[in-house]
Amino acid sequence: DRATALQPGQQSQTPSLKQTNIKFKLSMTIYPQLIIDALKQVRYPGTGKNLIEAEMLEDDMRIDGMNVSFSLLFEKPTDPFIKSVVKAAESTIHTFVDKDINVAISVKTLQKARPEVGKLLPDVKNIIAVSSGKGGVGKSTVSVNLAVSLAALGYKVGLLDADIFGPSIPKMLHLEQVQIFAENKDGRQLIIPAEKYGVKVLSIGFFVNPNTATLWRGGMASNSLKQLIADTDWGDLDYFILDTPPGTGDIHLTLLQTLSVTGAVIVSTPQQVALADARKGIDMYKNEKVNVPILGLVENMAWFTPKELPENRYYLFGKEGVANLATEMHVPLLGQIPIVQSISESGDKGEPVSLKKGEIISEAFLHLAQEVVKATKKRNELLPPTTIVEVSKH
């Protein structure tokens, strides 16, 4: 066709390219198959399948003109690929369908999200942190026998081995070969703790090679600890005993930021070097940002008593050191645990010494459990619930 020159004031009857594009956009129909075909170009990194093959597109697509909305289904809310997959899906639809489409993608998960901090373990009445300023004072021995003694008194008890880098609870309870599994409960995959002597037990030692060092950075250890706490079916407990690592560090901070600890039990031997570290442990819990009540102190290895001479006491590490510290710090002395040969033998066999009814050592742990119950009851009557520690990032 020949081009015709326009006379002055005359308008062209042929629409411009811009006008043609606008009319095309207004008349364009977006239908589901276009979106589906675009999503076939996006692969989920976890399996290598595209989103349609992986059946990740939910049956809830809505199209209203240039507005498209749908949901993508992921296995769990902590999936590390959620953000990148959603971004890739949006970009691909803009590339293969139309750059002007308004895309709204919702994320759904097969598992329910973990309850937020502050709402964890709603059926646990009392959370007791067993701590020591230094290693080698028998903190784990006290934790295990305290838990077993509380169970013997008729309480529902849980025991968490929070010593991520040096777990000893599996050995002490003869649970090294236990197989831990998870079950779906109310839409969440929850770890089922082991059970021994009436105590629910969980340790990172159940999941790692006992003969290999755990070489984890602080963040990995803290995340593992949170999972043991929050993703486990602890159920209804009267006492949840935390066997914490020695000293003060990242793991303690994670516990205090994750759980409202009812109170702390500090374990020490009578030696002056141990007492100096015990003071630091007490100071950590009494810090105004932490403010966890000290239920009391436990003097472990208080004296040596030979089995043949049960009335004799030999003070190998000093006398009344922890008792004097308790007086100085104005906190209760919950118990004094003697050294007997059977305590190490029982620990090695996985049979807590507190099970040996009638012996001096089992009576000492039973007395400790009773004192912890009294101290916890008094604490709950006089003080408000502990709040979770909030630590500034600055």
Short mmCIF file of C-alpha atoms in Angstrom, two decimals:
data_model
loop_
_atom_site.label_atom_id
_atom_site.label_comp_id
_atom_site.label_asym_id
_atom_site.label_seq_id
_atom_site.Cartn_x
_atom_site.Cartn_y
_atom_site.Cartn_z
CA ASP A 1 0.00 0.00 0.00
CA ARG A 2 1.14 3.52 -0.73
CA ALA A 3 1.70 5.95 2.07
CA THR A 4 -0.64 8.92 1.86
CA ALA A 5 0.47 12.37 2.92
CA LEU A 6 -1.76 13.97 5.59
CA GLN A 7 -3.33 17.33 4.90
CA PRO A 8 -2.93 20.05 7.50
CA GLY A 9 -5.25 19.33 10.47
CA GLN A 10 -6.02 15.79 9.25
CA GLN A 11 -5.47 12.88 11.73
CA SER A 12 -4.17 9.49 10.70
CA GLN A 13 -6.70 6.64 10.75
CA THR A 14 -3.90 4.09 11.33
CA PRO A 15 -3.15 3.42 15.06
CA SER A 16 0.44 3.94 16.21
CA LEU A 17 2.62 1.03 17.44
CA LYS A 18 2.18 2.27 21.02
CA GLN A 19 -1.61 2.29 20.67
CA THR A 20 -1.50 -1.22 19.18
CA ASN A 21 0.46 -2.54 22.18
CA ILE A 22 -1.97 -0.98 24.64
CA LYS A 23 -4.95 -2.52 22.85
CA PHE A 24 -3.14 -5.89 22.80
CA LYS A 25 -2.50 -5.71 26.54
CA LEU A 26 -6.08 -4.81 27.28
CA SER A 27 -7.32 -7.71 25.22
CA MET A 28 -4.71 -10.25 26.43
CA THR A 29 -6.12 -13.10 28.49
CA ILE A 30 -3.94 -14.74 31.16
CA TYR A 31 -4.98 -18.29 31.82
CA PRO A 32 -3.64 -20.88 34.31
CA GLN A 33 -1.68 -22.96 31.78
CA LEU A 34 0.54 -19.94 30.98
CA ILE A 35 1.48 -19.69 34.67
CA ILE A 36 1.97 -23.46 34.96
CA ASP A 37 4.23 -23.54 31.90
CA ALA A 38 6.31 -20.72 33.37
CA LEU A 39 6.67 -22.52 36.71
CA LYS A 40 7.98 -25.57 34.85
CA GLN A 41 11.10 -23.47 34.23
CA VAL A 42 11.79 -23.12 38.00
CA ARG A 43 13.60 -25.91 39.78
CA TYR A 44 13.51 -26.63 43.50
CA PRO A 45 17.18 -26.96 44.61
CA GLY A 46 16.39 -29.62 47.19
CA THR A 47 15.33 -32.22 44.61
CA GLY A 48 16.27 -30.77 41.21
CA LYS A 49 12.66 -31.15 40.02
CA ASN A 50 10.70 -28.24 38.63
CA LEU A 51 7.88 -26.83 40.77
CA ILE A 52 5.18 -28.67 38.84
CA GLU A 53 7.00 -32.04 38.88
CA ALA A 54 7.61 -31.61 42.61
CA GLU A 55 3.87 -30.93 43.09
CA MET A 56 4.62 -27.68 44.90
CA LEU A 57 1.88 -25.65 43.21
CA GLU A 58 -1.26 -25.60 45.35
CA ASP A 59 -4.71 -25.79 43.76
CA ASP A 60 -5.68 -22.24 44.70
CA MET A 61 -4.64 -20.13 41.68
CA ARG A 62 -6.65 -16.95 41.18
CA ILE A 63 -6.47 -14.74 38.05
CA ASP A 64 -8.14 -11.34 37.84
CA GLY A 65 -7.04 -9.41 34.77
CA MET A 66 -3.32 -8.79 35.25
CA ASN A 67 -3.38 -9.96 38.90
CA VAL A 68 -2.27 -13.53 39.60
CA SER A 69 -2.10 -15.21 42.99
CA PHE A 70 -1.29 -18.78 44.05
CA SER A 71 0.49 -20.74 46.78
CA LEU A 72 3.67 -22.81 46.77
CA LEU A 73 3.87 -25.78 49.10
CA PHE A 74 7.08 -26.52 51.07
CA GLU A 75 7.85 -29.40 53.43
CA LYS A 76 8.65 -27.29 56.49
CA PRO A 77 8.68 -23.61 57.49
CA THR A 78 12.46 -23.68 57.99
CA ASP A 79 13.14 -24.70 54.36
CA PRO A 80 16.26 -22.69 53.37
CA PHE A 81 15.11 -22.36 49.73
CA ILE A 82 11.75 -20.67 50.32
CA LYS A 83 12.84 -17.10 49.55
CA SER A 84 14.93 -17.96 46.52
CA VAL A 85 12.24 -20.19 44.98
CA VAL A 86 9.50 -17.58 45.45
CA LYS A 87 11.71 -14.91 43.89
CA ALA A 88 12.58 -17.19 40.96
CA ALA A 89 8.88 -18.01 40.37
CA GLU A 90 7.96 -14.31 40.24
CA SER A 91 10.83 -13.50 37.87
CA THR A 92 10.02 -16.40 35.55
CA ILE A 93 6.36 -15.43 35.23
CA HIS A 94 7.41 -11.88 34.34
CA THR A 95 9.84 -13.24 31.76
CA PHE A 96 7.72 -15.95 30.10
CA VAL A 97 4.20 -14.53 30.49
CA ASP A 98 4.21 -10.75 30.94
CA LYS A 99 6.43 -8.30 32.75
CA ASP A 100 3.42 -6.25 33.93
CA ILE A 101 1.63 -9.07 35.75
CA ASN A 102 1.11 -8.47 39.45
CA VAL A 103 2.19 -11.74 41.09
CA ALA A 104 1.27 -12.60 44.69
CA ILE A 105 2.76 -15.88 45.95
CA SER A 106 1.82 -17.34 49.33
CA VAL A 107 3.90 -19.97 51.11
CA LYS A 108 2.27 -23.00 52.73
CA THR A 109 4.05 -25.76 54.63
CA LEU A 110 3.18 -29.36 55.38
CA GLN A 111 4.52 -28.94 58.90
CA LYS A 112 3.25 -26.36 61.32
CA ALA A 113 5.73 -23.70 62.30
CA ARG A 114 7.61 -24.09 65.58
CA PRO A 115 5.89 -22.15 68.40
CA GLU A 116 7.48 -18.79 68.98
CA VAL A 117 9.88 -18.27 71.86
CA GLY A 118 7.89 -17.69 75.02
CA LYS A 119 5.28 -20.30 74.06
CA LEU A 120 7.53 -23.36 74.07
CA LEU A 121 6.88 -26.28 76.45
CA PRO A 122 3.50 -25.03 77.72
CA ASP A 123 2.97 -28.22 79.73
CA VAL A 124 6.27 -28.04 81.63
CA LYS A 125 5.81 -26.61 85.12
CA ASN A 126 9.39 -26.09 86.32
CA ILE A 127 12.64 -25.76 84.38
CA ILE A 128 15.76 -26.31 86.49
CA ALA A 129 19.24 -25.51 85.18
CA VAL A 130 21.98 -27.56 86.85
CA SER A 131 25.21 -25.60 86.40
CA SER A 132 28.83 -25.49 87.50
CA GLY A 133 31.50 -22.87 87.14
CA LYS A 134 34.05 -25.43 85.97
CA GLY A 135 34.22 -28.98 84.66
CA GLY A 136 35.03 -32.05 86.68
CA VAL A 137 32.85 -31.29 89.70
CA GLY A 138 30.24 -33.97 88.96
CA LYS A 139 27.51 -31.74 87.52
CA SER A 140 26.19 -34.41 85.13
CA THR A 141 26.24 -37.01 87.91
CA VAL A 142 24.15 -34.66 90.04
CA SER A 143 21.80 -33.91 87.11
CA VAL A 144 21.14 -37.59 86.36
CA ASN A 145 20.66 -38.64 89.97
CA LEU A 146 18.51 -35.60 90.75
CA ALA A 147 16.24 -36.45 87.80
CA VAL A 148 16.00 -40.13 88.77
CA SER A 149 15.33 -39.24 92.42
CA LEU A 150 12.58 -36.79 91.45
CA ALA A 151 10.98 -39.52 89.33
CA ALA A 152 11.22 -41.90 92.29
CA LEU A 153 9.29 -39.32 94.33
CA GLY A 154 6.47 -39.56 91.80
CA TYR A 155 7.13 -36.49 89.66
CA LYS A 156 7.05 -36.38 85.86
CA VAL A 157 10.62 -35.56 84.86
CA GLY A 158 12.53 -34.69 81.69
CA LEU A 159 16.32 -34.49 81.38
CA LEU A 160 18.07 -32.60 78.57
CA ASP A 161 21.80 -33.04 78.09
CA ALA A 162 22.60 -29.46 77.03
CA ASP A 163 26.35 -30.06 76.99
CA ILE A 164 26.56 -30.07 73.18
CA PHE A 165 30.33 -30.51 72.98
CA GLY A 166 30.71 -33.06 75.78
CA PRO A 167 27.50 -35.08 76.18
CA SER A 168 27.75 -37.71 78.93
CA ILE A 169 24.12 -38.55 79.71
CA PRO A 170 23.85 -41.42 77.17
CA LYS A 171 26.77 -43.22 78.87
CA MET A 172 25.51 -42.54 82.39
CA LEU A 173 22.09 -44.00 81.57
CA HIS A 174 23.35 -46.80 79.31
CA LEU A 175 21.55 -45.33 76.32
CA GLU A 176 24.48 -45.20 73.87
CA GLN A 177 22.75 -47.47 71.34
CA VAL A 178 19.27 -45.98 71.61
CA GLN A 179 17.49 -45.26 68.31
CA ILE A 180 15.72 -41.90 68.40
CA PHE A 181 12.85 -41.28 65.97
CA ALA A 182 10.26 -38.62 65.21
CA GLU A 183 6.49 -38.74 64.92
CA ASN A 184 3.94 -36.44 63.32
CA LYS A 185 2.01 -34.72 66.10
CA ASP A 186 -0.52 -31.99 65.32
CA GLY A 187 1.11 -31.22 61.99
CA ARG A 188 4.71 -31.15 63.27
CA GLN A 189 7.49 -33.74 63.16
CA LEU A 190 8.54 -34.07 66.81
CA ILE A 191 11.46 -36.02 68.27
CA ILE A 192 10.38 -38.68 70.77
CA PRO A 193 12.80 -38.66 73.72
CA ALA A 194 14.20 -41.87 75.18
CA GLU A 195 12.87 -42.97 78.55
CA LYS A 196 14.84 -44.58 81.38
CA TYR A 197 14.06 -45.02 85.08
CA GLY A 198 10.90 -42.96 84.63
CA VAL A 199 12.76 -40.00 83.10
CA LYS A 200 12.37 -38.66 79.54
CA VAL A 201 15.90 -38.17 78.20
CA LEU A 202 17.42 -36.42 75.20
CA SER A 203 21.02 -35.67 74.29
CA ILE A 204 22.94 -34.55 71.22
CA GLY A 205 24.97 -37.67 71.99
CA PHE A 206 22.12 -39.71 70.48
CA PHE A 207 22.78 -38.13 67.08
CA VAL A 208 26.58 -37.88 66.81
CA ASN A 209 29.44 -40.39 66.74
CA PRO A 210 30.54 -40.84 70.38
CA ASN A 211 34.13 -41.42 69.27
CA THR A 212 34.39 -38.24 67.19
CA ALA A 213 34.84 -34.68 68.43
CA THR A 214 31.92 -32.36 67.73
CA LEU A 215 33.53 -29.57 65.69
CA TRP A 216 30.74 -27.03 65.46
CA ARG A 217 30.73 -23.27 65.52
CA GLY A 218 28.64 -21.57 68.19
CA GLY A 219 25.69 -20.95 65.86
CA MET A 220 25.41 -24.61 64.86
CA ALA A 221 25.55 -25.74 68.49
CA SER A 222 22.91 -23.20 69.53
CA ASN A 223 20.57 -24.20 66.69
CA SER A 224 20.94 -27.88 67.57
CA LEU A 225 20.10 -27.12 71.19
CA LYS A 226 17.00 -25.15 70.17
CA GLN A 227 15.85 -28.12 68.10
CA LEU A 228 16.28 -30.52 71.03
CA ILE A 229 14.12 -28.21 73.12
CA ALA A 230 11.48 -26.97 70.70
CA ASP A 231 11.11 -29.88 68.26
CA THR A 232 10.74 -32.62 70.89
CA ASP A 233 7.57 -34.06 72.37
CA TRP A 234 8.40 -33.44 76.03
CA GLY A 235 4.74 -33.58 77.03
CA ASP A 236 3.53 -32.88 80.56
CA LEU A 237 6.43 -32.49 83.02
CA ASP A 238 6.68 -31.37 86.63
CA TYR A 239 10.45 -30.85 86.36
CA PHE A 240 12.60 -30.33 83.26
CA ILE A 241 16.25 -30.71 84.27
CA LEU A 242 18.86 -29.02 82.06
CA ASP A 243 22.36 -30.45 82.39
CA THR A 244 24.25 -27.38 81.20
CA PRO A 245 27.89 -27.25 80.07
CA PRO A 246 30.49 -26.04 82.55
CA GLY A 247 31.34 -22.35 82.67
CA THR A 248 29.37 -19.53 81.09
CA GLY A 249 29.03 -19.17 77.33
CA ASP A 250 26.93 -19.38 74.16
CA ILE A 251 24.95 -22.46 75.22
CA HIS A 252 23.88 -20.85 78.49
CA LEU A 253 22.82 -17.73 76.61
CA THR A 254 20.83 -19.83 74.12
CA LEU A 255 19.02 -21.58 76.97
CA LEU A 256 18.19 -18.30 78.69
CA GLN A 257 16.94 -16.79 75.41
CA THR A 258 14.83 -19.86 74.61
CA LEU A 259 13.35 -20.94 77.96
CA SER A 260 12.00 -19.27 81.07
CA VAL A 261 14.25 -21.02 83.60
CA THR A 262 12.51 -21.42 86.95
CA GLY A 263 15.74 -21.59 88.91
CA ALA A 264 19.37 -22.70 88.92
CA VAL A 265 21.16 -25.32 91.01
CA ILE A 266 24.91 -24.68 91.26
CA VAL A 267 27.22 -27.67 91.76
CA SER A 268 30.74 -27.34 93.17
CA THR A 269 33.35 -29.26 95.09
CA PRO A 270 34.76 -27.78 98.33
CA GLN A 271 38.07 -26.79 96.68
CA GLN A 272 38.86 -23.08 96.58
CA VAL A 273 39.52 -23.11 92.81
CA ALA A 274 36.10 -24.68 92.21
CA LEU A 275 34.42 -22.22 94.58
CA ALA A 276 35.91 -19.27 92.68
CA ASP A 277 34.30 -20.55 89.48
CA ALA A 278 31.05 -21.31 91.29
CA ARG A 279 30.83 -17.63 92.23
CA LYS A 280 30.98 -16.76 88.52
CA GLY A 281 28.14 -19.16 87.79
CA ILE A 282 26.03 -17.61 90.54
CA ASP A 283 26.84 -14.14 89.24
CA MET A 284 25.70 -15.10 85.72
CA TYR A 285 22.24 -16.10 86.88
CA LYS A 286 21.94 -13.15 89.26
CA ASN A 287 22.90 -10.66 86.54
CA GLU A 288 20.11 -8.09 86.17
CA LYS A 289 19.66 -9.00 82.47
CA VAL A 290 19.26 -12.69 83.37
CA ASN A 291 17.63 -12.61 86.79
CA VAL A 292 17.18 -16.35 87.27
CA PRO A 293 16.73 -17.26 90.96
CA ILE A 294 19.38 -19.49 92.55
CA LEU A 295 17.51 -22.38 94.17
CA GLY A 296 20.64 -23.38 96.04
CA LEU A 297 24.09 -24.97 95.99
CA VAL A 298 25.15 -28.60 95.99
CA GLU A 299 28.46 -29.63 97.54
CA ASN A 300 29.62 -32.65 95.57
CA MET A 301 32.55 -34.81 96.73
CA ALA A 302 31.97 -33.31 100.15
CA TRP A 303 33.86 -36.11 101.88
CA PHE A 304 35.04 -39.67 101.32
CA THR A 305 33.35 -42.49 103.18
CA PRO A 306 34.73 -46.05 102.85
CA LYS A 307 32.05 -48.70 102.41
CA GLU A 308 33.54 -50.70 105.30
CA LEU A 309 33.54 -47.65 107.60
CA PRO A 310 30.30 -45.81 106.83
CA GLU A 311 30.64 -43.58 109.89
CA ASN A 312 34.03 -42.22 108.86
CA ARG A 313 34.46 -39.04 106.83
CA TYR A 314 37.67 -37.98 105.11
CA TYR A 315 37.63 -34.45 103.68
CA LEU A 316 39.83 -34.89 100.61
CA PHE A 317 39.03 -31.54 98.95
CA GLY A 318 38.48 -29.34 101.99
CA LYS A 319 35.68 -29.10 104.49
CA GLU A 320 32.40 -27.16 104.22
CA GLY A 321 33.65 -24.98 101.36
CA VAL A 322 30.32 -24.90 99.51
CA ALA A 323 28.38 -24.66 102.76
CA ASN A 324 30.36 -21.54 103.63
CA LEU A 325 29.82 -20.13 100.12
CA ALA A 326 26.06 -20.68 100.44
CA THR A 327 26.07 -18.68 103.68
CA GLU A 328 28.17 -15.95 102.10
CA MET A 329 25.93 -15.68 99.01
CA HIS A 330 22.70 -15.96 101.03
CA VAL A 331 21.43 -18.99 99.14
CA PRO A 332 20.37 -22.42 100.48
CA LEU A 333 22.71 -25.40 100.71
CA LEU A 334 20.55 -28.06 99.07
CA GLY A 335 22.75 -31.06 99.79
CA GLN A 336 26.19 -32.51 100.40
CA ILE A 337 27.04 -35.55 98.30
CA PRO A 338 29.83 -37.81 99.59
CA ILE A 339 32.35 -39.72 97.48
CA VAL A 340 31.81 -43.45 97.44
CA GLN A 341 33.36 -46.00 95.11
CA SER A 342 29.98 -47.09 93.78
CA ILE A 343 29.18 -43.66 92.33
CA SER A 344 31.71 -43.95 89.48
CA GLU A 345 31.02 -47.66 89.00
CA SER A 346 27.29 -47.00 88.69
CA GLY A 347 27.84 -44.17 86.23
CA ASP A 348 30.04 -46.38 84.04
CA LYS A 349 27.42 -49.14 84.07
CA GLY A 350 24.59 -46.75 83.26
CA GLU A 351 22.87 -47.44 86.57
CA PRO A 352 22.50 -44.22 88.61
CA VAL A 353 23.69 -44.64 92.18
CA SER A 354 20.45 -43.10 93.43
CA LEU A 355 18.76 -46.42 92.56
CA LYS A 356 20.73 -48.20 95.32
CA LYS A 357 18.12 -47.83 98.04
CA GLY A 358 19.31 -47.81 101.60
CA GLU A 359 22.86 -46.71 100.82
CA ILE A 360 24.30 -43.41 102.05
CA ILE A 361 24.75 -42.03 98.55
CA SER A 362 21.20 -42.77 97.39
CA GLU A 363 19.82 -41.20 100.56
CA ALA A 364 21.91 -38.10 99.86
CA PHE A 365 20.42 -37.73 96.36
CA LEU A 366 16.90 -38.39 97.64
CA HIS A 367 17.42 -35.62 100.20
CA LEU A 368 18.70 -33.34 97.42
CA ALA A 369 15.58 -34.01 95.32
CA GLN A 370 13.33 -33.21 98.28
CA GLU A 371 15.21 -29.96 98.94
CA VAL A 372 14.94 -28.95 95.28
CA VAL A 373 11.17 -29.52 95.44
CA LYS A 374 10.95 -27.35 98.57
CA ALA A 375 13.14 -24.60 97.10
CA THR A 376 11.16 -24.58 93.84
CA LYS A 377 7.84 -24.38 95.65
CA LYS A 378 9.11 -21.50 97.80
CA ARG A 379 10.49 -19.70 94.76
CA ASN A 380 7.15 -20.00 92.93
CA GLU A 381 5.24 -18.70 95.92
CA LEU A 382 7.43 -15.65 96.49
CA LEU A 383 8.67 -14.64 93.04
CA PRO A 384 7.05 -13.95 89.64
CA PRO A 385 7.78 -16.25 86.70
CA THR A 386 11.20 -15.82 85.09
CA THR A 387 11.18 -13.93 81.79
CA ILE A 388 13.21 -14.96 78.76
CA VAL A 389 16.44 -13.04 78.36
CA GLU A 390 16.44 -10.52 75.52
CA VAL A 391 19.94 -9.62 74.39
CA SER A 392 20.58 -6.59 72.22
CA LYS A 393 22.48 -7.16 68.98
CA HIS A 394 24.38 -3.92 69.49
#
